[in-house]
XYZ file of N, CA and C in Angstrom:
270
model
N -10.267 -14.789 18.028
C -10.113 -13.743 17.037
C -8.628 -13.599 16.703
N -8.512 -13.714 15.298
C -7.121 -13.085 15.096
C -6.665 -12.268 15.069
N -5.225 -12.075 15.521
C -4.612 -11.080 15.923
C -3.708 -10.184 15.059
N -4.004 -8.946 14.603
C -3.748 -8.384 13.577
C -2.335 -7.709 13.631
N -1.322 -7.679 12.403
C -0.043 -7.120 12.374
C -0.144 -5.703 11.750
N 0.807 -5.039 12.642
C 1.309 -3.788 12.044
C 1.043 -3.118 10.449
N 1.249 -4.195 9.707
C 1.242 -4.507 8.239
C -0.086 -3.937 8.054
N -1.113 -5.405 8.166
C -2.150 -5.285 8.020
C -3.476 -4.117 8.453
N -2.721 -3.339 9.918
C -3.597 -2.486 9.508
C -3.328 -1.062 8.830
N -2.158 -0.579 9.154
C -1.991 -0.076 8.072
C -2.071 -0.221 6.636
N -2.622 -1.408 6.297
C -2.983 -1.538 4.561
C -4.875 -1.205 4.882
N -4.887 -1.491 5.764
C -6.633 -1.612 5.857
C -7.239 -0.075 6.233
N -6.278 0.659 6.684
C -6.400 2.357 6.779
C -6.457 2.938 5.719
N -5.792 2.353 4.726
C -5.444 3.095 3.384
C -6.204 2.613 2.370
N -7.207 1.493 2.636
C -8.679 0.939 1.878
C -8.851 1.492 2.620
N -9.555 1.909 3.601
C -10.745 2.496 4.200
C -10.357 4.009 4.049
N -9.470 5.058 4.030
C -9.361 5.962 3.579
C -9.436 6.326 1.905
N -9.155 5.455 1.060
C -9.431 5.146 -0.246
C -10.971 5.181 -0.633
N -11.607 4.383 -0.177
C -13.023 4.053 -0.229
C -13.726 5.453 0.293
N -13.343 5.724 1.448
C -14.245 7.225 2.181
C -13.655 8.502 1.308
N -12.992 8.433 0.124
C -12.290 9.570 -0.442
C -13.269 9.532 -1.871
N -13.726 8.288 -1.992
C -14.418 7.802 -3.339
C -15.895 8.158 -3.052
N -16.240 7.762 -1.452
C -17.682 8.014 -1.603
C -17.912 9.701 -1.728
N -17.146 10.047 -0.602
C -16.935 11.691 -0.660
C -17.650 12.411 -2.260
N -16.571 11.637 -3.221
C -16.340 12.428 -4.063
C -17.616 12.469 -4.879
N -18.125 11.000 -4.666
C -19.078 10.743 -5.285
C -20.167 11.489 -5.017
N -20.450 11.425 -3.814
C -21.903 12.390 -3.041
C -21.749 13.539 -3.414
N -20.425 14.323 -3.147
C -20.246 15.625 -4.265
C -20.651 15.607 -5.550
N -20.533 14.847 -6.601
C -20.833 14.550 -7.260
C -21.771 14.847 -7.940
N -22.750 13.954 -7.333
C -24.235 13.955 -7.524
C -25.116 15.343 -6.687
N -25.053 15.713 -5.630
C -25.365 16.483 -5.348
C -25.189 17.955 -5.857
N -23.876 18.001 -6.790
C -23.691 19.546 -7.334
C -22.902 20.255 -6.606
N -22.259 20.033 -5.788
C -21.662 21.018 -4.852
C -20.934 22.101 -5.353
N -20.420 23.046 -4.782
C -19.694 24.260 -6.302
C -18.550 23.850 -5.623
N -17.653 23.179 -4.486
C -16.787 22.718 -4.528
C -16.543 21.030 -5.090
N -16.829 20.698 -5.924
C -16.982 19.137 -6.387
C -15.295 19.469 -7.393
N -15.332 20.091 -8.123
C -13.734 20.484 -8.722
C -12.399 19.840 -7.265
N -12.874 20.778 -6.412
C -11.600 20.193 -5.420
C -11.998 19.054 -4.895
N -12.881 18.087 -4.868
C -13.153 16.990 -4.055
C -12.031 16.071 -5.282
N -12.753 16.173 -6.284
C -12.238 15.645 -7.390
C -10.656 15.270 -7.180
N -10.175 16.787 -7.107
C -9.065 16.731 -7.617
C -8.210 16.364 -6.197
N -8.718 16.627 -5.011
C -8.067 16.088 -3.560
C -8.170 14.446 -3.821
N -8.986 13.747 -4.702
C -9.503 12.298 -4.780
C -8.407 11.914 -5.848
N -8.104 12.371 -6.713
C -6.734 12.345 -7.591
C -5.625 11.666 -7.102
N -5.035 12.986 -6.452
C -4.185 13.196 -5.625
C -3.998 12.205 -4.283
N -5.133 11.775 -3.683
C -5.260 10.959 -2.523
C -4.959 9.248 -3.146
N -5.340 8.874 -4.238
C -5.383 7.920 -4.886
C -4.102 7.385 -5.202
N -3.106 8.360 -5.430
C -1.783 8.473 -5.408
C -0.873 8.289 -4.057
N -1.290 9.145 -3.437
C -0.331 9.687 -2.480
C -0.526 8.696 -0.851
N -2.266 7.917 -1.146
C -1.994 6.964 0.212
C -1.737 5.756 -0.019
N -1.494 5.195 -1.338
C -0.530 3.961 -1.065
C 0.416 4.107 -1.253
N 1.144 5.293 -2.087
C 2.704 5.561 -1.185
C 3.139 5.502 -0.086
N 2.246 5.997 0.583
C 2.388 6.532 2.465
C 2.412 5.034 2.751
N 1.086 4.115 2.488
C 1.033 2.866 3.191
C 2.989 2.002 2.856
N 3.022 1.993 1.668
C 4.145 1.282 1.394
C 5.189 1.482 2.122
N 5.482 3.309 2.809
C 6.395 3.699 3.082
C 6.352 3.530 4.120
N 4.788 3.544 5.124
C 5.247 3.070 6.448
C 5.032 1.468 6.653
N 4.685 0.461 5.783
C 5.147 -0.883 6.006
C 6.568 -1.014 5.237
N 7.387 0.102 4.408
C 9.058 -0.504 4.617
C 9.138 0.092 6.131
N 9.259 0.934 6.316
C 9.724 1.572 7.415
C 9.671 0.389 8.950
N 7.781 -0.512 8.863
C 8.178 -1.048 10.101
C 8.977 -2.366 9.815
N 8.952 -2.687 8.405
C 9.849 -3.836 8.162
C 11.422 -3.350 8.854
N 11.906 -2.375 8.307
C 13.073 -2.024 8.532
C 13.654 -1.636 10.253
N 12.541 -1.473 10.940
C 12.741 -1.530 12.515
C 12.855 -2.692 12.787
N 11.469 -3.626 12.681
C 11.270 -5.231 13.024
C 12.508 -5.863 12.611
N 13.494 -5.215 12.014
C 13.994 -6.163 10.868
C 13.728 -7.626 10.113
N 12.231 -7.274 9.776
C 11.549 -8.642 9.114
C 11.701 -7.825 7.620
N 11.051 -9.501 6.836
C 11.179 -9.054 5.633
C 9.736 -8.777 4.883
N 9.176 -7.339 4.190
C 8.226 -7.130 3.701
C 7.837 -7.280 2.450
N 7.077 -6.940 2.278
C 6.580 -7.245 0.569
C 6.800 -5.760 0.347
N 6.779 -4.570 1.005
C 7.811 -3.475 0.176
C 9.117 -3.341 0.479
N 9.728 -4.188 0.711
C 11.225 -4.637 0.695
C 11.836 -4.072 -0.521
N 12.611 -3.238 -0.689
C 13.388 -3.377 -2.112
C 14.313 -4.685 -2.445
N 15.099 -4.952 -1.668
C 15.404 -6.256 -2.112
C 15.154 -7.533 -2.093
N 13.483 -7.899 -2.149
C 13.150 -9.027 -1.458
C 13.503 -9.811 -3.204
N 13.087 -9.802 -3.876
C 13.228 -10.518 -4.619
C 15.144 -11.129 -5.280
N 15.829 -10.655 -4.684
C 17.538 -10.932 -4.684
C 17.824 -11.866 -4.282
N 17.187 -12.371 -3.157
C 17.451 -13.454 -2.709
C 17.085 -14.692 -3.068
N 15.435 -15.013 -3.913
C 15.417 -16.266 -4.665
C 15.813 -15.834 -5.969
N 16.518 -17.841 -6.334
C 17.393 -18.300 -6.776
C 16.752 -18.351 -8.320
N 16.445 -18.183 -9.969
C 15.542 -18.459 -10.415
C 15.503 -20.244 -10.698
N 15.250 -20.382 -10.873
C 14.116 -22.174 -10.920
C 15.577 -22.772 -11.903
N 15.626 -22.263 -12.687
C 17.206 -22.859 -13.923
C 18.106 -23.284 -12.987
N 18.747 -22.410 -11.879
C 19.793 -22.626 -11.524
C 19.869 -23.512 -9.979
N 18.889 -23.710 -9.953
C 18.246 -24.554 -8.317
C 18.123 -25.766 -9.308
N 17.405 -26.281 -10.532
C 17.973 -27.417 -10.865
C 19.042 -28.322 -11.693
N 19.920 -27.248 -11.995
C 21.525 -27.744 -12.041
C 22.099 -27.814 -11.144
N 21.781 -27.496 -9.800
C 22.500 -27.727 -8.591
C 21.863 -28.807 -8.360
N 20.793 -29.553 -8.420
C 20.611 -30.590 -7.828
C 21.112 -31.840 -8.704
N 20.897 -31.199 -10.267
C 21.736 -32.421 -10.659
C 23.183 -32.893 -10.487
């Protein structure tokens, strides 16, 4: 079995909290509930606010590990674009 990174499950918390925020809302939904207004609008709001969180805590363990993440702000600085990698080789 493979062995899962930091990364990964924190992205897989934030689908599975995503998804259980959707069914929620949904079963409210359909059922009528007289709170379905706030499911709604907590489902809004959640839709937003947990892949911020995820992003912020995979920079965060990038920035301990000191590895490099895909929410890196500067990951893309470092490659070269494609033009100038082949005038150097010529």
């Amino acid at each position: 079995m493979k062995r899962r990174t930091g990364k990964q499950i924190i992205a897989l918390a934030a689908v599975a909290l995503l998804a259980a925020m959707y069914l929620i809302t949904l079963l409210v939904a359909i059922f009528d509930v007289s709170a379905s207004g706030f499911w709604f609008r907590m489902c809004l709001v959640c839709t937003l606010a947990i892949p911020l969180l995820a992003w912020i805590f995979i920079w965060i363990y990038g920035q301990v590990t000191k590895k490099k993440t895909i929410a890196d702000l500067h990951l893309m600085q470092d490659v070269k674009p494609a033009e100038e990698t082949k005038e150097q080789d010529s």
